[in-house]
Amino acid sequence: MMRTAGQDERASLNVSGTSSVYGVWGYPVKHSRSPAMHNAAFAEMGLNAVYVPFEVEPALIAAAIDGVRALGICGINITVPLKELAAACLPDLDPVSQRLGVVNTIVNRAGNLTGYSTDGPGFMWAIKSLGWPASGQVVHILGAGGSARAVADSLAEAGNRLLIANRTRERAQDLAAQVNKHFPGQAEVVAWGTSVEPADLIVNTTSVGMHPNEGDCPPVDAELLRSRPRVYDLIYAPEETRLLSNAKQYGCDISNGLGMLVYQGALSLSLWLDRPVDTIPVLAMEHAVRNTIAAK
Ligand code: ATR
C-alpha cells in the first residue's frame, strides 16, 4: 500500500521516557506545519525529542506558561492569536520581542522562561540565504499586520529604509511610527497600490493571493516592477502567487515565504538547543513542510 508523507513521519517518531518535549500553541492549532517541520529536524539530528501541537484557549495562556515550568517542557512556539498574550505573561523577553510586544518562541532554561520573536530574524535569514542584500536597501512593504511588524522591525534594525503601504492607511501610519520610535527616520508611508517610489525589494506581507484566492494580487504599479526590484511574498501556498508570476515577467528575482517559515523555526531550534543556526537541518525542515502542502 502506498504510504503518505504523514504516515512516514508518524512511523519515524520514537518517543521514550527520556524524550525531551517541545510544542506549538495556537487557537486553533490544527493547521500548523510546525510539528512536521520540527519533528523532521529532530529525526535528522538524531535527537530524542518530540514536538506536539497544543490548542490553548487565550484565557488560559498564563496557566499554560506555568505548565511549561510544571511539566518541564523544553521549548514552545506560539502562533496566532496568542503571541501578544504570551509576551505579556513572560518575565523575560529578548530585545526584538520587547520592541514588538509579541513572542513566537519560549525557551525553558532550568525553569527560567525567556520569550523570543524569530519571525523577523527568520525573514532576514531567508533573504540572506537567497544571496539577496539585507542592508542599505529601499524596501517597499505591502501590509501592516503582525507579519509586517516583524519583518519591518528586522529590516529597519539591519539598516534598510522602509516604504510602507497598506489598504488601511492608518495601520501603515501606526507601523511607521512604531519603526521610527526605535529606528528614527527609517520608515515612511506610501500610497497603497499607486506608489511608484523606486525600491530594491518589495515584500508582500498581506494575505492577498493566498490559497484559496490564488487569482488575487496586491496592487503594485508596473512602473515599480520595471526597475526590477527583488520580490519576496510571505505566502508559500500557492508556491507562486500572482504577484510573483507578474514580477517574474518583468525579470525580477522572486521568492515565496517558505524560507521565512523554515528559518523562523530553525532560529527557535537554535535557541532551544543552544546550537548555531547553520547546524540546523533546514533542508529536512523545508522538505517536511513541502510534504504537508502536497498532502493538502
Ligand atoms: P498577519 O499576522 O498575517 O500579518 P494580519 O495582522 O491580520 O495578519 O494582517 C493582514 C494584512 O493583510 C493587513 O495588512 C491587511 O490590510 P488591512 O490592515 O487593511 O486590513 C492585509 N489584507 C488582508 N486582506 C486584504 C485585502 N483583501 N486587500 C488588501 N489588504 C488585505
CSV table of C-alpha atoms and ligand atoms in Angstrom, one decimal:
chain,number,residue,atom,x,y,z
A,1,MET,CA,0.0,0.0,0.0
A,2,MET,CA,1.3,3.5,-0.8
A,3,ARG,CA,2.2,5.5,2.3
A,4,THR,CA,1.6,9.2,2.6
A,5,ALA,CA,4.2,11.6,3.9
A,6,GLY,CA,2.1,12.0,7.1
A,7,GLN,CA,2.3,8.2,7.8
A,8,ASP,CA,6.0,8.2,7.2
A,9,GLU,CA,6.5,11.0,9.7
A,10,ARG,CA,4.5,9.2,12.3
A,11,ALA,CA,6.3,6.0,11.7
A,12,SER,CA,9.6,7.7,12.3
A,13,LEU,CA,8.7,9.1,15.7
A,14,ASN,CA,10.3,7.3,18.6
A,15,VAL,CA,9.1,8.6,22.0
A,16,SER,CA,10.6,7.2,25.2
A,17,GLY,CA,10.6,8.1,28.9
A,18,THR,CA,13.7,10.2,28.4
A,19,SER,CA,12.4,12.2,25.4
A,20,SER,CA,12.5,16.0,25.5
A,21,VAL,CA,9.2,17.6,24.8
A,22,TYR,CA,8.6,20.7,22.7
A,23,GLY,CA,5.4,22.1,21.2
A,24,VAL,CA,3.4,24.8,19.4
A,25,TRP,CA,0.4,26.7,20.9
A,26,GLY,CA,-2.3,28.2,18.8
A,27,TYR,CA,-6.1,28.7,18.8
A,28,PRO,CA,-6.8,26.8,16.6
A,29,VAL,CA,-3.5,24.9,16.0
A,30,LYS,CA,-4.5,22.0,13.7
A,31,HIS,CA,-3.4,23.9,10.6
A,32,SER,CA,0.2,24.3,12.0
A,33,ARG,CA,3.0,22.9,9.8
A,34,SER,CA,5.5,23.3,12.8
A,35,PRO,CA,5.1,19.7,14.2
A,36,ALA,CA,6.0,18.2,10.8
A,37,MET,CA,8.9,20.6,10.4
A,38,HIS,CA,10.4,20.3,13.9
A,39,ASN,CA,10.0,16.5,14.2
A,40,ALA,CA,11.8,16.2,10.9
A,41,ALA,CA,14.6,18.3,12.3
A,42,PHE,CA,14.8,16.2,15.4
A,43,ALA,CA,14.9,13.0,13.4
A,44,GLU,CA,17.6,14.4,11.1
A,45,MET,CA,19.7,15.4,14.1
A,46,GLY,CA,19.1,12.1,15.8
A,47,LEU,CA,17.7,13.8,18.9
A,48,ASN,CA,15.5,12.0,21.4
A,49,ALA,CA,12.8,14.8,21.3
A,50,VAL,CA,9.2,15.2,20.2
A,51,TYR,CA,7.2,18.3,19.2
A,52,VAL,CA,3.5,18.3,19.7
A,53,PRO,CA,0.6,20.8,19.0
A,54,PHE,CA,-1.5,22.2,21.9
A,55,GLU,CA,-4.7,24.1,21.4
A,56,VAL,CA,-4.6,26.8,24.1
A,57,GLU,CA,-7.5,29.0,24.9
A,58,PRO,CA,-6.4,32.6,25.0
A,59,ALA,CA,-7.8,33.0,28.6
A,60,LEU,CA,-5.6,30.1,29.7
A,61,ILE,CA,-2.3,31.4,28.5
A,62,ALA,CA,-0.9,32.2,32.0
A,63,ALA,CA,-1.8,28.6,33.1
A,64,ALA,CA,-0.2,27.2,30.0
A,65,ILE,CA,3.0,29.1,30.8
A,66,ASP,CA,3.0,27.8,34.3
A,67,GLY,CA,2.5,24.4,32.7
A,68,VAL,CA,5.8,24.7,30.8
A,69,ARG,CA,7.6,25.0,34.1
A,70,ALA,CA,5.5,22.4,35.9
A,71,LEU,CA,5.9,19.8,33.1
A,72,GLY,CA,9.5,20.6,32.2
A,73,ILE,CA,8.6,21.3,28.6
A,74,CYS,CA,11.9,22.4,26.9
A,75,GLY,CA,10.6,24.9,24.3
A,76,ILE,CA,7.4,26.2,22.8
A,77,ASN,CA,6.4,28.0,19.6
A,78,ILE,CA,3.4,30.4,19.8
A,79,THR,CA,1.2,31.3,16.9
A,80,VAL,CA,-2.0,33.3,16.3
A,81,PRO,CA,-3.8,34.6,18.4
A,82,LEU,CA,-1.5,34.1,21.4
A,83,LYS,CA,1.7,35.9,20.6
A,84,GLU,CA,0.9,39.2,22.4
A,85,LEU,CA,-0.8,37.4,25.3
A,86,ALA,CA,2.2,35.2,25.9
A,87,ALA,CA,4.6,38.2,25.7
A,88,ALA,CA,2.6,39.9,28.5
A,89,CYS,CA,2.9,36.9,30.7
A,90,LEU,CA,6.6,36.2,30.4
A,91,PRO,CA,9.1,37.7,32.9
A,92,ASP,CA,12.0,37.9,30.4
A,93,LEU,CA,11.9,39.0,26.7
A,94,ASP,CA,14.6,39.3,24.1
A,95,PRO,CA,15.1,42.8,22.5
A,96,VAL,CA,13.0,42.0,19.4
A,97,SER,CA,10.1,40.8,21.5
A,98,GLN,CA,10.4,43.8,23.8
A,99,ARG,CA,10.1,46.2,20.7
A,100,LEU,CA,7.2,44.2,19.1
A,101,GLY,CA,5.3,43.1,22.3
A,102,VAL,CA,5.0,39.6,20.8
A,103,VAL,CA,6.7,36.2,21.2
A,104,ASN,CA,6.7,33.2,19.0
A,105,THR,CA,9.3,31.2,21.0
A,106,ILE,CA,9.7,30.3,24.6
A,107,VAL,CA,12.9,28.8,25.9
A,108,ASN,CA,12.9,27.0,29.2
A,109,ARG,CA,16.3,27.2,30.9
A,110,ALA,CA,16.0,25.2,34.1
A,111,GLY,CA,12.6,26.8,34.9
A,112,ASN,CA,13.6,30.3,33.8
A,113,LEU,CA,11.4,31.2,30.7
A,114,THR,CA,12.5,33.7,28.1
A,115,GLY,CA,10.4,34.9,25.2
A,116,TYR,CA,11.8,35.5,21.7
A,117,SER,CA,10.4,36.6,18.4
A,118,THR,CA,12.1,34.8,15.5
A,119,ASP,CA,9.7,35.8,12.6
A,120,GLY,CA,11.6,38.9,11.6
A,121,PRO,CA,15.0,37.4,12.1
A,122,GLY,CA,13.8,34.4,10.1
A,123,PHE,CA,12.9,36.6,7.3
A,124,MET,CA,16.4,38.2,7.3
A,125,TRP,CA,18.0,34.7,7.2
A,126,ALA,CA,15.7,33.7,4.3
A,127,ILE,CA,16.7,36.7,2.2
A,128,LYS,CA,20.4,36.2,3.0
A,129,SER,CA,20.1,32.5,2.1
A,130,LEU,CA,18.9,33.7,-1.4
A,131,GLY,CA,22.1,35.8,-1.7
A,132,TRP,CA,19.9,39.0,-1.6
A,133,PRO,CA,21.3,42.2,0.0
A,134,ALA,CA,19.9,42.6,3.5
A,135,SER,CA,21.0,46.2,4.4
A,136,GLY,CA,21.2,49.6,2.8
A,137,GLN,CA,18.2,48.8,0.7
A,138,VAL,CA,14.9,50.6,0.0
A,139,VAL,CA,12.2,48.2,0.8
A,140,HIS,CA,8.6,48.5,-0.1
A,141,ILE,CA,6.4,46.7,2.4
A,142,LEU,CA,2.9,45.8,1.5
A,143,GLY,CA,0.7,45.3,4.6
A,144,ALA,CA,0.8,46.5,8.2
A,145,GLY,CA,-0.4,43.5,10.2
A,146,GLY,CA,1.5,41.2,12.6
A,147,SER,CA,3.8,39.8,9.9
A,148,ALA,CA,4.6,43.2,8.5
A,149,ARG,CA,5.6,44.4,12.0
A,150,ALA,CA,8.0,41.6,12.5
A,151,VAL,CA,9.6,42.0,9.0
A,152,ALA,CA,9.7,45.8,9.2
A,153,ASP,CA,11.4,45.7,12.6
A,154,SER,CA,14.2,43.4,11.5
A,155,LEU,CA,14.7,45.2,8.2
A,156,ALA,CA,15.0,48.5,10.0
A,157,GLU,CA,17.4,47.1,12.6
A,158,ALA,CA,19.6,45.9,9.7
A,159,GLY,CA,19.7,49.5,8.3
A,160,ASN,CA,17.2,49.5,5.5
A,161,ARG,CA,14.8,52.3,4.5
A,162,LEU,CA,11.1,51.3,4.5
A,163,LEU,CA,8.2,52.4,2.4
A,164,ILE,CA,5.1,51.0,4.0
A,165,ALA,CA,1.8,50.7,2.1
A,166,ASN,CA,-1.4,49.2,3.5
A,167,ARG,CA,-5.1,49.1,2.4
A,168,THR,CA,-6.0,50.8,5.7
A,169,ARG,CA,-3.6,53.7,5.7
A,170,GLU,CA,-3.9,54.4,9.5
A,171,ARG,CA,-2.3,50.9,10.2
A,172,ALA,CA,0.6,51.8,7.9
A,173,GLN,CA,1.0,55.1,9.8
A,174,ASP,CA,1.0,53.2,13.1
A,175,LEU,CA,3.6,50.8,11.9
A,176,ALA,CA,5.8,53.5,10.5
A,177,ALA,CA,5.6,55.3,13.9
A,178,GLN,CA,6.5,52.1,15.7
A,179,VAL,CA,9.5,51.6,13.5
A,180,ASN,CA,10.6,55.2,13.8
A,181,LYS,CA,10.3,55.1,17.5
A,182,HIS,CA,13.2,52.6,17.6
A,183,PHE,CA,15.0,53.4,14.3
A,184,PRO,CA,14.4,57.1,13.7
A,185,GLY,CA,13.6,58.3,10.2
A,186,GLN,CA,13.8,54.8,8.6
A,187,ALA,CA,10.1,54.3,7.8
A,188,GLU,CA,7.5,56.3,5.8
A,189,VAL,CA,4.1,55.6,4.5
A,190,VAL,CA,3.4,55.5,0.8
A,191,ALA,CA,0.1,55.1,-1.1
A,192,TRP,CA,-1.4,51.6,-1.3
A,193,GLY,CA,-1.3,50.5,-4.9
A,194,THR,CA,-0.2,53.7,-6.6
A,195,SER,CA,3.2,54.3,-5.2
A,196,VAL,CA,6.0,54.4,-7.8
A,197,GLU,CA,8.8,55.3,-5.5
A,198,PRO,CA,11.7,53.1,-6.6
A,199,ALA,CA,12.6,50.2,-4.4
A,200,ASP,CA,15.3,47.5,-4.3
A,201,LEU,CA,13.0,44.9,-2.6
A,202,ILE,CA,9.2,44.5,-2.4
A,203,VAL,CA,7.8,42.4,0.4
A,204,ASN,CA,4.2,41.2,0.4
A,205,THR,CA,3.1,40.6,4.0
A,206,THR,CA,-0.7,40.6,3.2
A,207,SER,CA,-2.8,37.6,2.7
A,208,VAL,CA,-3.8,38.8,-0.8
A,209,GLY,CA,-3.2,35.9,-3.3
A,210,MET,CA,-3.1,33.2,-0.7
A,211,HIS,CA,-4.9,29.9,-1.3
A,212,PRO,CA,-7.9,29.7,-2.0
A,213,ASN,CA,-7.8,33.2,-3.5
A,214,GLU,CA,-4.9,32.5,-5.9
A,215,GLY,CA,-6.4,34.8,-8.5
A,216,ASP,CA,-5.9,37.9,-6.3
A,217,CYS,CA,-2.9,40.2,-6.5
A,218,PRO,CA,-1.9,43.1,-4.3
A,219,PRO,CA,-1.8,46.3,-6.4
A,220,VAL,CA,1.8,47.0,-7.4
A,221,ASP,CA,2.4,49.7,-10.0
A,222,ALA,CA,4.0,48.3,-13.2
A,223,GLU,CA,6.4,51.3,-13.1
A,224,LEU,CA,7.7,49.9,-9.8
A,225,LEU,CA,8.3,46.4,-11.3
A,226,ARG,CA,10.0,47.8,-14.4
A,227,SER,CA,13.1,48.7,-12.4
A,228,ARG,CA,13.3,45.0,-11.5
A,229,PRO,CA,13.2,45.0,-7.7
A,230,ARG,CA,13.6,41.7,-5.9
A,231,VAL,CA,10.1,40.5,-4.8
A,232,TYR,CA,9.5,38.4,-1.7
A,233,ASP,CA,6.0,37.1,-0.9
A,234,LEU,CA,5.4,35.7,2.6
A,235,ILE,CA,2.8,33.4,1.1
A,236,TYR,CA,4.0,29.9,0.2
A,237,ALA,CA,0.7,28.3,-0.8
A,238,PRO,CA,0.4,28.7,-3.7
A,239,GLU,CA,4.1,28.3,-4.4
A,240,GLU,CA,4.0,31.1,-6.9
A,241,THR,CA,1.4,33.9,-6.2
A,242,ARG,CA,0.1,36.2,-9.0
A,243,LEU,CA,2.3,38.9,-7.6
A,244,LEU,CA,5.4,36.6,-8.0
A,245,SER,CA,4.5,35.5,-11.5
A,246,ASN,CA,3.8,39.1,-12.6
A,247,ALA,CA,7.2,40.2,-11.1
A,248,LYS,CA,8.9,37.3,-12.9
A,249,GLN,CA,7.6,38.5,-16.2
A,250,TYR,CA,9.3,41.8,-15.5
A,251,GLY,CA,12.6,39.9,-14.9
A,252,CYS,CA,12.6,40.4,-11.1
A,253,ASP,CA,14.2,37.8,-8.8
A,254,ILE,CA,11.4,36.3,-6.7
A,255,SER,CA,10.9,34.1,-3.7
A,256,ASN,CA,7.9,32.8,-1.8
A,257,GLY,CA,7.7,32.6,2.0
A,258,LEU,CA,8.8,29.1,2.6
A,259,GLY,CA,12.3,30.2,3.6
A,260,MET,CA,11.0,32.6,6.3
A,261,LEU,CA,8.8,29.8,7.7
A,262,VAL,CA,11.7,27.4,7.8
A,263,TYR,CA,14.2,29.9,9.2
A,264,GLN,CA,11.9,31.2,12.0
A,265,GLY,CA,11.7,27.5,13.0
A,266,ALA,CA,15.5,27.0,12.6
A,267,LEU,CA,16.1,30.0,14.9
A,268,SER,CA,13.7,28.6,17.5
A,269,LEU,CA,15.6,25.3,17.4
A,270,SER,CA,18.9,27.1,17.6
A,271,LEU,CA,17.8,28.8,20.8
A,272,TRP,CA,16.3,25.7,22.3
A,273,LEU,CA,19.4,23.5,21.6
A,274,ASP,CA,21.9,26.3,22.0
A,275,ARG,CA,23.5,25.5,18.6
A,276,PRO,CA,24.4,27.8,15.7
A,277,VAL,CA,21.7,28.3,13.1
A,278,ASP,CA,23.9,26.9,10.4
A,279,THR,CA,24.0,23.5,12.2
A,280,ILE,CA,20.1,23.2,12.0
A,281,PRO,CA,18.9,20.9,9.1
A,282,VAL,CA,16.9,23.5,7.2
A,283,LEU,CA,16.6,21.3,4.1
A,284,ALA,CA,14.9,18.5,6.0
A,285,MET,CA,12.6,21.0,7.6
A,286,GLU,CA,11.7,22.5,4.2
A,287,HIS,CA,11.1,19.1,2.8
A,288,ALA,CA,8.7,18.3,5.7
A,289,VAL,CA,6.8,21.5,5.1
A,290,ARG,CA,6.6,20.8,1.4
A,291,ASN,CA,5.1,17.4,2.2
A,292,THR,CA,2.4,19.0,4.4
A,293,ILE,CA,1.5,21.3,1.5
A,294,ALA,CA,1.4,18.4,-1.0
A,295,ALA,CA,-0.7,16.3,1.3
A,296,LYS,CA,-3.5,19.0,1.5
B,1,ATR,P1,-0.7,38.8,9.6
B,1,ATR,O1,-0.4,38.4,11.1
B,1,ATR,O2,-0.6,37.6,8.7
B,1,ATR,O3,0.1,39.9,9.2
B,1,ATR,P2,-3.0,40.5,10.0
B,1,ATR,O4,-2.3,41.1,11.2
B,1,ATR,O5,-4.4,40.1,10.1
B,1,ATR,O6,-2.2,39.1,9.6
B,1,ATR,O7,-2.7,41.5,8.7
B,1,ATR,C1,-3.3,41.2,7.5
B,1,ATR,C2,-2.7,42.2,6.5
B,1,ATR,O8,-3.2,41.8,5.2
B,1,ATR,C3,-3.1,43.6,6.7
B,1,ATR,O9,-2.1,44.5,6.2
B,1,ATR,C4,-4.4,43.7,5.9
B,1,ATR,O10,-4.7,45.0,5.5
B,1,ATR,P3,-5.7,45.9,6.4
B,1,ATR,O11,-4.9,46.5,7.5
B,1,ATR,O12,-6.2,47.0,5.5
B,1,ATR,O13,-6.8,45.0,6.9
B,1,ATR,C5,-4.0,42.9,4.7
B,1,ATR,N1,-5.1,42.4,3.9
B,1,ATR,C6,-5.9,41.3,4.1
B,1,ATR,N2,-6.8,41.2,3.2
B,1,ATR,C7,-6.6,42.2,2.3
B,1,ATR,C8,-7.3,42.6,1.1
B,1,ATR,N3,-8.3,41.9,0.6
B,1,ATR,N4,-6.8,43.6,0.4
B,1,ATR,C9,-5.8,44.4,0.9
B,1,ATR,N5,-5.1,44.1,2.0
B,1,ATR,C10,-5.5,43.0,2.7
